Each structure stands twice: as structure tokens, then as C-alpha cells.
Coordinates of C-alpha atoms in Angstrom, one line a residue:
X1 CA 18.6 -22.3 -2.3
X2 CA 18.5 -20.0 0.8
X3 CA 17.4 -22.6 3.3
X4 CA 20.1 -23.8 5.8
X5 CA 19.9 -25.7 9.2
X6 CA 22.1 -23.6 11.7
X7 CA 21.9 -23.1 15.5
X8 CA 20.0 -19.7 16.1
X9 CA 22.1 -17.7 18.7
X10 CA 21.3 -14.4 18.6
X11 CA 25.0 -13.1 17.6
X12 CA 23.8 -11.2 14.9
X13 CA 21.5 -8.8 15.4
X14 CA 21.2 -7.8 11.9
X15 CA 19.6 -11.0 10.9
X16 CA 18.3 -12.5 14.0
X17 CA 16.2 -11.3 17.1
X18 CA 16.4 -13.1 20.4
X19 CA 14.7 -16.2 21.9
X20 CA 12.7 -13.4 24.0
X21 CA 8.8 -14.5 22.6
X22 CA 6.1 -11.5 21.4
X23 CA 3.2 -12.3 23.2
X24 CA 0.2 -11.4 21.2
X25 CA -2.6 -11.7 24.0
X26 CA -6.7 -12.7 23.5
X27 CA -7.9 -9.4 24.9
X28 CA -9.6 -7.5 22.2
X29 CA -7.7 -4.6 23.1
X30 CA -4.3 -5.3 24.4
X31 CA -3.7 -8.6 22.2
X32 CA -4.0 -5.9 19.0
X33 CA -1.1 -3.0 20.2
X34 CA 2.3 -3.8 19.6
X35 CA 4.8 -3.1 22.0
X36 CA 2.3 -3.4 25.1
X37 CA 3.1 -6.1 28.1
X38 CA 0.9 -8.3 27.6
X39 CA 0.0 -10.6 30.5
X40 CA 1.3 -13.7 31.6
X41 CA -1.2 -16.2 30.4
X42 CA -1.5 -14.2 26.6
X43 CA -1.3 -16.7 23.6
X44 CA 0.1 -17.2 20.9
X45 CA 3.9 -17.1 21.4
X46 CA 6.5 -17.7 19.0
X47 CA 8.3 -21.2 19.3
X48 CA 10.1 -21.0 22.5
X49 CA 14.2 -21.2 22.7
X50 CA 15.4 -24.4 21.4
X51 CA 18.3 -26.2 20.4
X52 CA 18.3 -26.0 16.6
X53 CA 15.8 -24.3 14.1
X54 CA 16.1 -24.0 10.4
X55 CA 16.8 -20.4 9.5
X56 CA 15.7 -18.5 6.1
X57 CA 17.8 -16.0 5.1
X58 CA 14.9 -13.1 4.7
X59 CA 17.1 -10.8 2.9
X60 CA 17.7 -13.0 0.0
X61 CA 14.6 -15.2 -0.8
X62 CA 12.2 -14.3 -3.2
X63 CA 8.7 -15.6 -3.2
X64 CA 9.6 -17.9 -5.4
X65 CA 12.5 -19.5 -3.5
X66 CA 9.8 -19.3 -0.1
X67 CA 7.3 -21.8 -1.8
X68 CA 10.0 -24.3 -3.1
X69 CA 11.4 -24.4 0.7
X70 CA 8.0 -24.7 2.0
X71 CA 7.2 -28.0 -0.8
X72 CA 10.2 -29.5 -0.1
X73 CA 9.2 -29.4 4.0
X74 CA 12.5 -27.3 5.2
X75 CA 10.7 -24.5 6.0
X76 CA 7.0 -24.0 7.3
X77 CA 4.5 -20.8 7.5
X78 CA 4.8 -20.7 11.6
X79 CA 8.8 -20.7 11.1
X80 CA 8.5 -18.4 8.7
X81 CA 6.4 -16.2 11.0
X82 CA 8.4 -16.8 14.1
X83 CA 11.4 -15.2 12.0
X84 CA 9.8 -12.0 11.4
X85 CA 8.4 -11.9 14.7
X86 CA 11.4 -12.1 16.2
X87 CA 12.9 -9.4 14.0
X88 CA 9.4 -7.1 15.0
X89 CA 10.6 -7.6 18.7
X90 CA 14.1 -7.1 18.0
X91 CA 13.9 -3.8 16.1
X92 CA 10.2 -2.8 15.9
X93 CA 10.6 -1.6 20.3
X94 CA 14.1 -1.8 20.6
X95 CA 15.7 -4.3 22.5
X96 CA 19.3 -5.0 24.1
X97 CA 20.3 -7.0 21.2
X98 CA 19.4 -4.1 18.7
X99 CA 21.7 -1.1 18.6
X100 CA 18.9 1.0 17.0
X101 CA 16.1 3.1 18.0
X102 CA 13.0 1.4 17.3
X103 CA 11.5 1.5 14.0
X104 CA 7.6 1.9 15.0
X105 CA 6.9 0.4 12.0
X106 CA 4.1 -1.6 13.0
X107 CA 1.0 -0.6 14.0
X108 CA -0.9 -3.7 15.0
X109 CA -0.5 -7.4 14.8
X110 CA -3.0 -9.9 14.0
X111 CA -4.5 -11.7 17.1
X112 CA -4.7 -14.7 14.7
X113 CA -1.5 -14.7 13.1
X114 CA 0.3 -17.7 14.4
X115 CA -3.0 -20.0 14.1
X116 CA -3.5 -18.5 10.7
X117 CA 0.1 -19.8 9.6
X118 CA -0.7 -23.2 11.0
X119 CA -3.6 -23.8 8.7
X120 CA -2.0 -23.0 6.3
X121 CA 0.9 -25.6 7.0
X122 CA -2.3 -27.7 7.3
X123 CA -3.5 -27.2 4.2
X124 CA -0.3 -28.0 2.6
X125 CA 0.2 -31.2 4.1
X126 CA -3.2 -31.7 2.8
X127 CA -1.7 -31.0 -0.7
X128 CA -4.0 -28.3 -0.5
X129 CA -2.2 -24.7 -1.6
X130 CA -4.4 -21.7 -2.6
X131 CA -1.9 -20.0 -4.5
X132 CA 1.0 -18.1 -5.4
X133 CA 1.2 -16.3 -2.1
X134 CA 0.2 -19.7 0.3
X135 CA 1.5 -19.4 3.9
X136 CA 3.6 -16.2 3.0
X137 CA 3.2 -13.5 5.9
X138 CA 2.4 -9.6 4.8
X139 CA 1.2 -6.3 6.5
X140 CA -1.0 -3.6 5.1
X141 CA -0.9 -0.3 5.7
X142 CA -3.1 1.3 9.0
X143 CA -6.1 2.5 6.9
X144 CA -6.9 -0.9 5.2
X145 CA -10.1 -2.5 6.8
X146 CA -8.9 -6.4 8.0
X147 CA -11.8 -8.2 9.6
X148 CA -12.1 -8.1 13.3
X149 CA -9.0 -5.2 13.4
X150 CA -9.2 -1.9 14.2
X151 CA -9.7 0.6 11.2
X152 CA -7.5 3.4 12.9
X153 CA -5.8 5.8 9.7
X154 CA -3.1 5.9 12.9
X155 CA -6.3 7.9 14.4
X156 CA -7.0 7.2 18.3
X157 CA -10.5 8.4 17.6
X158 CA -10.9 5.3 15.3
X159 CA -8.3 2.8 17.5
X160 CA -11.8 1.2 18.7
X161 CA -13.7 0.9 15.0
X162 CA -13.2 -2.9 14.6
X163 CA -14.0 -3.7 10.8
X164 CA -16.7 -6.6 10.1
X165 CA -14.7 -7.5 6.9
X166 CA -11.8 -7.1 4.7
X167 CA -11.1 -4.5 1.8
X168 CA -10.8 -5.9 -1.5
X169 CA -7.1 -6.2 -1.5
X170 CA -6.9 -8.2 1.8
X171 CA -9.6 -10.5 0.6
X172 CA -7.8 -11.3 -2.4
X173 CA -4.4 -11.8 -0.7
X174 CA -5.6 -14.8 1.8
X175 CA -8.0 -16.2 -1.4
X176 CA -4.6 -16.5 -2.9
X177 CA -3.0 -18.0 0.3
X178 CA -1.0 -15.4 2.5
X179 CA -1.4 -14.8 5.7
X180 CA -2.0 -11.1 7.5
X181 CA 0.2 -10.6 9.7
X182 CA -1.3 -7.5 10.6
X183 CA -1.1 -3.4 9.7
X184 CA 1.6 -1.1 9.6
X185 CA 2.3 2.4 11.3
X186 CA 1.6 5.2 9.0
X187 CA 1.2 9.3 9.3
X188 CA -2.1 10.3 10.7
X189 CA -4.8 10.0 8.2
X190 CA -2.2 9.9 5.7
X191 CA -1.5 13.4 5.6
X192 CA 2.1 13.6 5.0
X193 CA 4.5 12.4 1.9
X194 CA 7.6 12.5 3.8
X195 CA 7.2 11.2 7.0
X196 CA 4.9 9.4 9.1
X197 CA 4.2 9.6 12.5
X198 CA 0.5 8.8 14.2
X199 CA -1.2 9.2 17.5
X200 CA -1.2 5.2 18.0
X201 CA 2.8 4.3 17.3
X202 CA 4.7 7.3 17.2
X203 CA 7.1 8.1 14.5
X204 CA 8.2 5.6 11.8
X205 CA 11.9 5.5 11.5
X206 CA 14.4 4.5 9.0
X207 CA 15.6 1.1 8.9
X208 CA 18.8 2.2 6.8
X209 CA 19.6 5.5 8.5
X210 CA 18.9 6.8 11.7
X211 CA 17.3 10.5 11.6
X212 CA 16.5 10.0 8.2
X213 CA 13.1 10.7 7.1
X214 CA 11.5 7.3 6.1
X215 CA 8.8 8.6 3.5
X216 CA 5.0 9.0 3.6
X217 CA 2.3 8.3 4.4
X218 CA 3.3 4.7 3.7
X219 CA 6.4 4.9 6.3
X220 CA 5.4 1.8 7.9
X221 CA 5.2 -0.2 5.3
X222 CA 8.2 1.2 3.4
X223 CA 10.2 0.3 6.9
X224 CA 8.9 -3.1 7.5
X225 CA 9.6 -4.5 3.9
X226 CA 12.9 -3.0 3.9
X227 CA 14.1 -4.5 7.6
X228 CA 12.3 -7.8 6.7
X229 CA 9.7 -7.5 9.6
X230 CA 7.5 -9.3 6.7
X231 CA 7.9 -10.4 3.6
X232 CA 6.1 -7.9 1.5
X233 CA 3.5 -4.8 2.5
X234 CA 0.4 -3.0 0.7
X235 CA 0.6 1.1 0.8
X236 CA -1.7 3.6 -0.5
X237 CA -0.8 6.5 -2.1
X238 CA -2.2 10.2 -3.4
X239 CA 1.0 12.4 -4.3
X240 CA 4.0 10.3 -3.4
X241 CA 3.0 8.0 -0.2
X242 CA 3.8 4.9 -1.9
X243 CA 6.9 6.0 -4.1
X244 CA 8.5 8.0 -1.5
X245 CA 8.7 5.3 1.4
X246 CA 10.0 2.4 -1.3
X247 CA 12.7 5.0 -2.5
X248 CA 14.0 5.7 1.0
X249 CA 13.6 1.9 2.4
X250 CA 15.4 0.5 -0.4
X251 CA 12.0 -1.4 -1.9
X252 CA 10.2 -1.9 -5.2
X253 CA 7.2 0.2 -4.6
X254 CA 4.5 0.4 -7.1
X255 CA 2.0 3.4 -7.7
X256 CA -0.4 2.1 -10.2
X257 CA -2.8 4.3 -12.2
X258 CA -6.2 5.1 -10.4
X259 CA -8.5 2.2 -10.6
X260 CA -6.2 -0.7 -11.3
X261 CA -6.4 -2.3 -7.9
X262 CA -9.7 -1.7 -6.2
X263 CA -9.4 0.6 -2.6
X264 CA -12.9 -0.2 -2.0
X265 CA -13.4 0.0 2.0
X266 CA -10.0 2.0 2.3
X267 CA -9.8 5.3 4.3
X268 CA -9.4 8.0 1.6
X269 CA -7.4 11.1 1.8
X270 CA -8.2 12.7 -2.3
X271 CA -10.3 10.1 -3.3
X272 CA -10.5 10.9 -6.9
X273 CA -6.4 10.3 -7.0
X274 CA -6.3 7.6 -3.8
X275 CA -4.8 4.6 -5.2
X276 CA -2.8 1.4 -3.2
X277 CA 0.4 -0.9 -4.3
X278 CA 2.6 -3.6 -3.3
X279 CA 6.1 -2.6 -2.0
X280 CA 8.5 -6.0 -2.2
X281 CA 12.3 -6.9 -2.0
X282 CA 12.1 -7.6 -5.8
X283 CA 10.7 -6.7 -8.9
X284 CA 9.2 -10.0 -9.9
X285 CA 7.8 -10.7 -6.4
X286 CA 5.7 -7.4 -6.9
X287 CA 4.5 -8.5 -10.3
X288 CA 3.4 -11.9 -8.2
X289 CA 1.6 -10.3 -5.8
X290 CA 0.3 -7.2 -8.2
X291 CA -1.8 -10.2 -10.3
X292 CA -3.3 -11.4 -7.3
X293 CA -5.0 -8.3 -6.6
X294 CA -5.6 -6.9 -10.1
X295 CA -9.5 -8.6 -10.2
X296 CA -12.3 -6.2 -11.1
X297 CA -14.0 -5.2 -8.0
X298 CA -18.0 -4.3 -8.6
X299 CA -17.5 -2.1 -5.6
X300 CA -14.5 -0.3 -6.3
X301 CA -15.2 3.7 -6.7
X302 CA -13.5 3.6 -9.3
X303 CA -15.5 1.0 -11.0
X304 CA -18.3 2.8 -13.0
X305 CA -16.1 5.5 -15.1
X306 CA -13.0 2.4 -15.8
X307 CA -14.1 2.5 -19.1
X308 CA -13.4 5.9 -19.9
X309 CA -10.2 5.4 -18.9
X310 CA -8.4 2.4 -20.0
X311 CA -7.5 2.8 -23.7
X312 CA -4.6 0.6 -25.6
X313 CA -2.1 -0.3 -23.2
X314 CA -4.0 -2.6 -20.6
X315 CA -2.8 -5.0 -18.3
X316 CA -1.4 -8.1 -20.0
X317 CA -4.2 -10.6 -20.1
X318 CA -1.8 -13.4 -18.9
X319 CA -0.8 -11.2 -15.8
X320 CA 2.7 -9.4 -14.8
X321 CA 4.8 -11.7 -13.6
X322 CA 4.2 -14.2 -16.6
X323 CA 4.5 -11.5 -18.7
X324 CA 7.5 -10.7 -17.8
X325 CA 8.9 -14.2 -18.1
X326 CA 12.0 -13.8 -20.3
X327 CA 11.3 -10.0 -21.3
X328 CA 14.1 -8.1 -22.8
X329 CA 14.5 -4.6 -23.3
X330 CA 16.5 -5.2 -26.5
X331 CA 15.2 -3.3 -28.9
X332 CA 12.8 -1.1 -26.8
X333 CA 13.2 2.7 -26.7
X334 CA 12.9 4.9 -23.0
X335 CA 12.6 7.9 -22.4
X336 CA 13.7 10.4 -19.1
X337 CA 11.5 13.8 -18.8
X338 CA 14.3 15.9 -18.2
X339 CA 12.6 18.9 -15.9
X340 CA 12.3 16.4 -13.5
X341 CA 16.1 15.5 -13.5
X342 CA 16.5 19.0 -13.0
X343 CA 17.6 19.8 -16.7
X344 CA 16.0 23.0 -18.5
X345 CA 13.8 22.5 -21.0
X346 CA 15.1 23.5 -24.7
X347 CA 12.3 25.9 -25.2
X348 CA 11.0 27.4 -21.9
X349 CA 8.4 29.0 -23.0
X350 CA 6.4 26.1 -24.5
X351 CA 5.9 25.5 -20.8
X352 CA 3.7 27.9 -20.2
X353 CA 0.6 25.9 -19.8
X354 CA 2.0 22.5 -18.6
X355 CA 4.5 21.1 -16.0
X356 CA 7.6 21.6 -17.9
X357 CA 8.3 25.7 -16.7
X358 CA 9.0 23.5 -13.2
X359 CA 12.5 22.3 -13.3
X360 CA 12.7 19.6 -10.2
X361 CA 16.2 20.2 -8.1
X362 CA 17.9 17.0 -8.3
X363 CA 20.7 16.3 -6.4
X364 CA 24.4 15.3 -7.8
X365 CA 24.3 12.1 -6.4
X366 CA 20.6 11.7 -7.3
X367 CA 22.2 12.5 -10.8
X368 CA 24.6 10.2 -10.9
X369 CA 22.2 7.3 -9.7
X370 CA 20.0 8.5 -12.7
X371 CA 23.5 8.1 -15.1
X372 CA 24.0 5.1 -13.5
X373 CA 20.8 3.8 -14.3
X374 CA 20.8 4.8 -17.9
X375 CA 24.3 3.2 -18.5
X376 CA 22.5 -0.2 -17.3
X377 CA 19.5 0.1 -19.8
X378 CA 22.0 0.6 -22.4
X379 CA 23.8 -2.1 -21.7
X380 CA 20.7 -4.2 -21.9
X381 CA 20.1 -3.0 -25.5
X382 CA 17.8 -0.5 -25.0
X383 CA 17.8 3.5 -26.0
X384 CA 16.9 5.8 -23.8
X385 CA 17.8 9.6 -23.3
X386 CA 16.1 12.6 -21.8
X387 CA 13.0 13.9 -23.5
X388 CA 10.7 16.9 -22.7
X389 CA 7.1 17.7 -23.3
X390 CA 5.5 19.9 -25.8
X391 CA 2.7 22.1 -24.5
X392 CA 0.4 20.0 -25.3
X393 CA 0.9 17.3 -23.2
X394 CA 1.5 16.9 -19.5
X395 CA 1.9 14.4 -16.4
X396 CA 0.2 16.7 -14.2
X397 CA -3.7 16.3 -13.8
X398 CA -4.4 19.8 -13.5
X399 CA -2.5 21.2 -16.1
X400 CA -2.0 21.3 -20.2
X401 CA -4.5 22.0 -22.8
X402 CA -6.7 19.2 -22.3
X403 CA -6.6 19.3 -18.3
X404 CA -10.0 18.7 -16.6
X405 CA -12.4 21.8 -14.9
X406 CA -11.3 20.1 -11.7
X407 CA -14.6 19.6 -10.9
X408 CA -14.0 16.6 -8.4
X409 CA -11.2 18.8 -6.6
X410 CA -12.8 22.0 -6.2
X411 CA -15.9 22.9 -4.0
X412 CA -18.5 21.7 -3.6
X413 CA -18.0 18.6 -6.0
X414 CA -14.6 17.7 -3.8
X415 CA -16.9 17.9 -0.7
X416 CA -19.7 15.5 -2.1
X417 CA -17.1 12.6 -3.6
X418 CA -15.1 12.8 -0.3
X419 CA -18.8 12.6 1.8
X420 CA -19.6 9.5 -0.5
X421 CA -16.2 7.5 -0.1
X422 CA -16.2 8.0 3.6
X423 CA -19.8 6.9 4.3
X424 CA -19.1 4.3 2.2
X425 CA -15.9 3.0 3.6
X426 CA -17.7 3.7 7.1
X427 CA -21.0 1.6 6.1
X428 CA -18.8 -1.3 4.9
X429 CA -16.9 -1.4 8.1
X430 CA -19.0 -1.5 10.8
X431 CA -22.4 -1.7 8.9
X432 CA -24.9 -4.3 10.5
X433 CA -27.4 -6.4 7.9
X434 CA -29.8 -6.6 10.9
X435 CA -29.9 -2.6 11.2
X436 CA -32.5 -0.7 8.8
X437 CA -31.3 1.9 6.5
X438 CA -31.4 4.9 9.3
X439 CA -29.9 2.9 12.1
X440 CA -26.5 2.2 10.0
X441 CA -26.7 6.0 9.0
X442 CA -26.9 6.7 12.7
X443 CA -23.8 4.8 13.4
X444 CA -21.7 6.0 11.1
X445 CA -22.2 10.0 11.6
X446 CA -21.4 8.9 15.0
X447 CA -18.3 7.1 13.3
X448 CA -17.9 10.0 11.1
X449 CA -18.0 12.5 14.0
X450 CA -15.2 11.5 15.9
X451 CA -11.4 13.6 15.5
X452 CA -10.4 12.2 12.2
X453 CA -10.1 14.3 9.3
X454 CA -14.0 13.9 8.4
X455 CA -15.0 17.7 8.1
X456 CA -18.0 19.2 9.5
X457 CA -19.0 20.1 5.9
X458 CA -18.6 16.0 4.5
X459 CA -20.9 14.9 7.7
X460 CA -23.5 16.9 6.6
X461 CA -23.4 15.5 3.1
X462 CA -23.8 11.5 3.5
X463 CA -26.9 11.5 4.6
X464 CA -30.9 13.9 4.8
X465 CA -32.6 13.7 7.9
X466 CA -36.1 13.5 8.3
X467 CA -36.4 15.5 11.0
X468 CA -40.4 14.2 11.8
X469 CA -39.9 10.5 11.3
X470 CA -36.1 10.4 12.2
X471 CA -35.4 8.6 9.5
X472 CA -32.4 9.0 7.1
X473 CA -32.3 9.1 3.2
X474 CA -29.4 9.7 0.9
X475 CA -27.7 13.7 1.1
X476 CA -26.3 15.6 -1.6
X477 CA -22.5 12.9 -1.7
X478 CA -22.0 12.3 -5.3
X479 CA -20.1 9.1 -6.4
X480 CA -17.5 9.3 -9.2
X481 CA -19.7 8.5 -12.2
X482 CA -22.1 11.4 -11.3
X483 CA -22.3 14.2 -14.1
X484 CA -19.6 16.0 -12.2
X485 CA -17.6 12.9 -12.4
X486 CA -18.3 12.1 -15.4
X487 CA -17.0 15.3 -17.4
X488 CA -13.8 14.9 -15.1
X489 CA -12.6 11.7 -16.5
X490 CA -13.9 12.3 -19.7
X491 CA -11.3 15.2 -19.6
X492 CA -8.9 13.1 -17.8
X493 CA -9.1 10.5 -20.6
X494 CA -8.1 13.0 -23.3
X495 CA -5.0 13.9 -21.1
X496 CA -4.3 10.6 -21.1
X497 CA -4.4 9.9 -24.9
X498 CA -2.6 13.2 -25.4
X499 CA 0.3 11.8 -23.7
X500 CA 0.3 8.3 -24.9
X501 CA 0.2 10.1 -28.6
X502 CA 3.2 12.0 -27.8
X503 CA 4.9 8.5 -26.9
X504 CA 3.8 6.8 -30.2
X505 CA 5.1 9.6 -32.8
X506 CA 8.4 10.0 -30.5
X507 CA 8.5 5.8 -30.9
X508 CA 8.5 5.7 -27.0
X509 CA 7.7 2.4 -25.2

């Protein structure tokens, strides 16, 4: 076990924050925004100073280890909270015990956080525990809608669009027990892969190497599970925003295929390749928490052309991390494209039509990391060795012989998706059940119309306007199971079984 009593001083600044509280005050405003001086009378705190506390050794405990510390009543949800609060004061603003420049990983707390952790100890001593997950503390990234929080992207435009509910993924997570903690920093509107810096909290910076890019757009929550300012985080990802910040925070980060956890209510950036995933200390915690939130979600954009896409590999009926229960990889056979290693395929010129002509540099130490790696399978009683693609198959969606028209990424089918996600997200945030039709359409091309990345042309999609009665109908947005949509996936399906052929005859697992 991880759990030990021991008298909390403060010498250690790479463990423990100060006795200093984080004041998280009731003001709508100032109560959400980390880093602001709050005002005296703000509540809650974290404990004040004391004599003794029981510490948990964050970088060690899996989620597993949490809940047997929590049954056994030497640790609690509010001490667990107060830990990472401390650390979110230490490091997240600087302070005088931290000899680092703030991380800015945060991007607003959760008013409700510490009374949130306290039912939950209440419900425990109740014998009552909702899940896997019960009284365990996470963030999300900055564009997941959490109920009474602002739905920002990072934007200030949006810092004041407070959402009337929680996405899909949020909803699931306190079903299952944890607690929000809150959401973290990410790049504006989620518009880089490397780094991520937003109007609201700056630049995200690395919690392993100072000047180093932290990844994108995810940064925040890449940094905040890696310095254990929580104990796991949610990204979302179109070309490398969830993989990029776990590689460089030291994190399992996991980019699932598109539609396997719902981003209904989500700010989108591509939507027809927007996806989300946990990022954890450990592999079998992100299996925990991947279950929780792999439901079927009626509402999810995704939702209406799933069936054209899952084929014979789906998820494991008894979940991940059960699955993974005493799994081996005796026996199994892996397999390492080697253009994206950086080795030359054997036969350039099969490449012409698929991702293989594009020989990724990889760095020597990169390289050895990948040797490494392959060593370790072996040793596990696995084979694996580099492999490369034959023209007809590839990992890219727009190329190979069976690559889609690219209808829902090229004008003006890219236009009409995007216009249908936004006014979606938009009319499940701040939609009101009392407002007609028209008067929600009103509000959210008012929504839509402030500085995000919402173009002119998108607005003008969502909805028609009547202009002799006002009123608002419908416009030309187009959802992803539209004709347009349709022939997409249908092409994207026959990449998909193109590649997992390829697998099968090379005996590939």
C-alpha cells in the first residue's frame, strides 16, 4: 500500500505544496478563474495547516490502490482533493516553495469541488459507492461542456457561456462516482498539436522540462496528469492533440477510433475526425476509466453511421480493464510500419498512392526508445518487427485506393457538418425548454457570432430566417448520416476492412 501517516511540512516541493489554502470563491465569476485573489470571505478552502494529515503518495497509486485506501478509512475524497489542490497552488501560479515557472495547466476549477468530494465521503460511509471511479478527482479538457461552468475552447468570447448540463463523458464519469474537479488550459479553440496556449490562462508548460513544448491542443491535460494536479484528465483530439500531450508529459494517452466515446456537446475543431480520451498514470487505470465512458450515446454525431463502421474487432463485451485481466502477449504477433520509424520502404514506388512514399524523421534516441521497446515485447513472448504497406492499404483517411471523395472535408459539405455540430453543441449548452424554436436559434447565432473560430459562412448555415414572421427553421447544416455523409463512411469503412485484411493474411494481431 501507498498510504502512510507523516507530518506534512512542505520540505519537498516535488511532492507537497504548502499549507497556503486555494480559495475558490461563490462569485460566478471570480470563484471559476484560477490564479485570481479571491476575497477574504470566499469558500471553500482546503483543510487549514494542522498538525498531522495522512499523505498519499500521488505518483504511485493507481486507482485501484485509491479505492482500497478510501474502504479501509485512511484516506478520504476531501484529503484526496486537498493534495492536488495544494499541488495546483504550488505549481499551477508558481509559488515560493516551487522552483518552477508555472504550469498554467488549469483553466478553471469547480466552484463545487470540495462539497462535491464530501458527499461523496458521505455516500461511502453510507456504504453507498457508485462505482469504479467513486470520490476520485479529474479535470477535462477547456471545450467539454460541465454544468454551471463556462464552455470557453480557451476563447474569452465564450469565458461567459455557462453550460446548462454536462457532455456525455462528464455525465458518465460522476454516474460512475468521480468528482470534477474542474477543466484544463488548452490552445485556443484547439488549434494547435504542439503547444497550447489560450487567451484565458496563457501558455501551458511542461511539467518535466522547462521550455519544452508540452503538446496540443490537450496541453493542459497532458500537464496536469503528468504533475499529479489530478488524478487522471479527458482530451480531445483531431491530428495528434491527445497523443502528442501524453507522449511529452510522460502519460498513457488514448486516441480511440471516431465514435467510440461519444463528444456529444463538445466544441469541435474537424468534426468528422474529432474524437476524446483518457490520459492516466497507468495503463490499466485508463482501461478503468475508458469502460466507464464507452456507453452508446443516442446523441452522439457519430451515432447514426456506427454501423457502417464497426466490423470484427469491437470492444470486448466485458469491458477493457477486465479484459485485460491476466492478458499475455505470448504468442501474439506485432507489427511496426516502418516509414514512420523513419526506415525506407523496400519498394518505393508502391507508394505512390498511399502514405508510405512519406518516410517520418525519427530521431536516434526516438530510435532507440522504439529498440528498446521491441526488446521488451520480445521478451514477453511476442514477435514483432517492422512491416510496410502495400498500395492498397493505408492509415491515412485521404489516401490509398479505397480513400473516400472527401466529401465531409471539402466545400461545401465541410461547411454544412461543421454548421450542424456547432449549433448543436451551442443548442445543448445554453438551450432553454421554455424558449420556442426561434428564440433558442436567436441565442445561439448570437453565441455563434462572437470571436471564436465559428466562420461567417457556418453562421449562415444552422439556421433559415423567415424574414416576414421572424421566425427560424432549419438551414442547409447537414449531420453525418446525410447522403454526403453517408457515401463518406461507406468509403471510409472499405479503408478500414482493406487494412484489417492486410493484418489477417500477414497474421498480425
Amino acid at each position: 500500500m501507498h498510504i502512510h501517516k507523516k507530518i506534512l511540512t512542505g520540505t519537498c516541493p516535488l511532492l507537497f505544496a504548502s499549507f497556503a489554502t486555494l480559495a475558490l470563491t461563490q462569485d460566478a465569476e471570480a470563484r471559476r478563474t484560477v490564479g485570481e485573489t479571491p476575497p477574504p470571505q470566499t469558500t471553500p478552502t482546503p483543510d487549514q495547516a494542522i498538525e498531522e494529515v495522512k499523505v498519499f503518495q500521488l505518483e504511485s497509486a493507481t486507482i485501484e490502490d485509491i479505492q482500497l485506501a478510501m474502504q479501509e478509512g485512511s484516506l478520504t475524497s476531501v484529503e484526496l482533493v486537498n493534495l492536488y489542490l495544494r499541488r495546483i497552488q504550488a505549481y499551477n501560479k508558481g509559488s515560493t516553495i516551487s522552483p518552477v515557472q508555472p504550469l498554467n495547466a488549469i483553466l478553471f476549477l469547480n466552484p463545487d469541488l470540495l462539497e462535491d468530494a464530501a458527499q461523496a465521503d458521505r455516500l461511502r460511509k453510507q456504504g453507498i459507492v457508485l462505482g469504479p471511479l467513486h470520490g476520485i478527482p479529474f479535470l477535462v479538457k477547456g471545450s467539454f461542456p460541465i454544468k454551471d461552468m463556462p464552455l470557453s475552447g480557451g476563447v474569452t468570447a465564450w469565458r461567459n457561456v455557462i453550460s446548462n448540463k454536462d457532455s456525455w463523458a462528464v455525465e458518465k464519469l460522476r454516474q460512475a462516482g468521480a468528482v470534477v474537479m474542474g477543466q484544463a488550459n488548452m490552445d485556443n479553440w484547439a488549434s494547435s498539436a504542439t503547444s497550447s496556449t489560450s487567451q484565458i490562462a496563457g501558455t501551458v508548460r511542461s511539467a518535466y522540462l522547462q521550455g519544452a513544448l508540452p503538446g496540443g491542443s490537450s496541453g493542459g491535460s497532458g500537464v496536469s496528469a503528468g504533475a499529479y494536479l489530478t488524478n487522471f484528465t479527458f482530451g480531445g483530439e483531431t491530428g495528434g492533440s491527445i497523443r502528442n500531450p501524453g507522449d511529452r508529459n510522460g502519460v498513457v494517452a488514448y486516441k480511440v477510433s471516431g465514435g467510440s466515446i461519444s463528444v456529444n456537446g463538445i466544441i469541435p475543431l474537424v468534426p468528422e475526425r474529432d474524437v476524446i480520451g483518457p490520459l492516466t498514470r497507468s495503463a490499466k487505470d485508463n482501461a478503468v476509466v475508458r469502460d466507464i465512458v464507452g456507453a452508446k450515446d443516442p446523441k452522439d454525431p457519430w451515432a447514426p453511421i456506427l454501423p457502417l463502421l464497426e466490423g470484427d474487432r469491437p470492444v470486448p463485451q466485458s469491458g477493457f480493464a477486465t479484459t485485460a485481466e491476466g492478458y499475455s502477449l505470448a504468442g501474439k504477433k506485432l507489427g511496426v510500419i516502418g516509414t514512420y520509424v523513419g526506415l525506407p520502404h523496400p519498394n518505393p514506388g508502391v507508394g505512390a498512392t498511399t502514405n508510405t512514399t512519406a518516410v517520418q524523421t525519427t530521431t536516434p534516441a526516438t530510435k532507440e526508445l522504439i529498440d528498446r521497446m521491441m526488446t521488451e515485447v520480445r521478451a514477453a513472448g511476442a514477435t514483432i518487427d517492422y512491416v510496410f504497406m502495400p498500395p492498397e492499404v493505408s492509415t491515412t483517411y485521404n489516401r490509398g485506393e479505397t480513400a473516400p471523395r472527401l466529401l465531409l472535408n471539402s466545400t461545401p459539405y465541410s461547411n454544412q457538418v461543421a454548421a450542424y455540430v456547432y449549433r448543436s453543441v451551442i443548442e445543448e449548452a445554453i438551450g432553454r425548454p421554455d424558449y420556442t424554436y426561434s428564440q433558442n436559434a436567436a441565442m445561439v447565432l448570437e453565441t455563434a457570432a462572437l470571436t471564436t473560430n465559428i466562420s461567417s459562412t457556418r453562421r449562415a448555415m444552422m439556421y433559415n430566417l423567415d424574414a416576414g414572421t421572424g421566425a427560424y427553421t432549419p438551414g442547409e447544416a447537414i449531420s453525418f448520416d446525410s447522403a454526403a455523409g453517408i457515401e463518406h463512411y461507406q468509403a471510409r469503412a472499405q479503408q478500414k476492412d482493406a487494412f484489417e485484411a492486410w493484418m489477417d493474411a500477414e497474421g498480425l494481431d
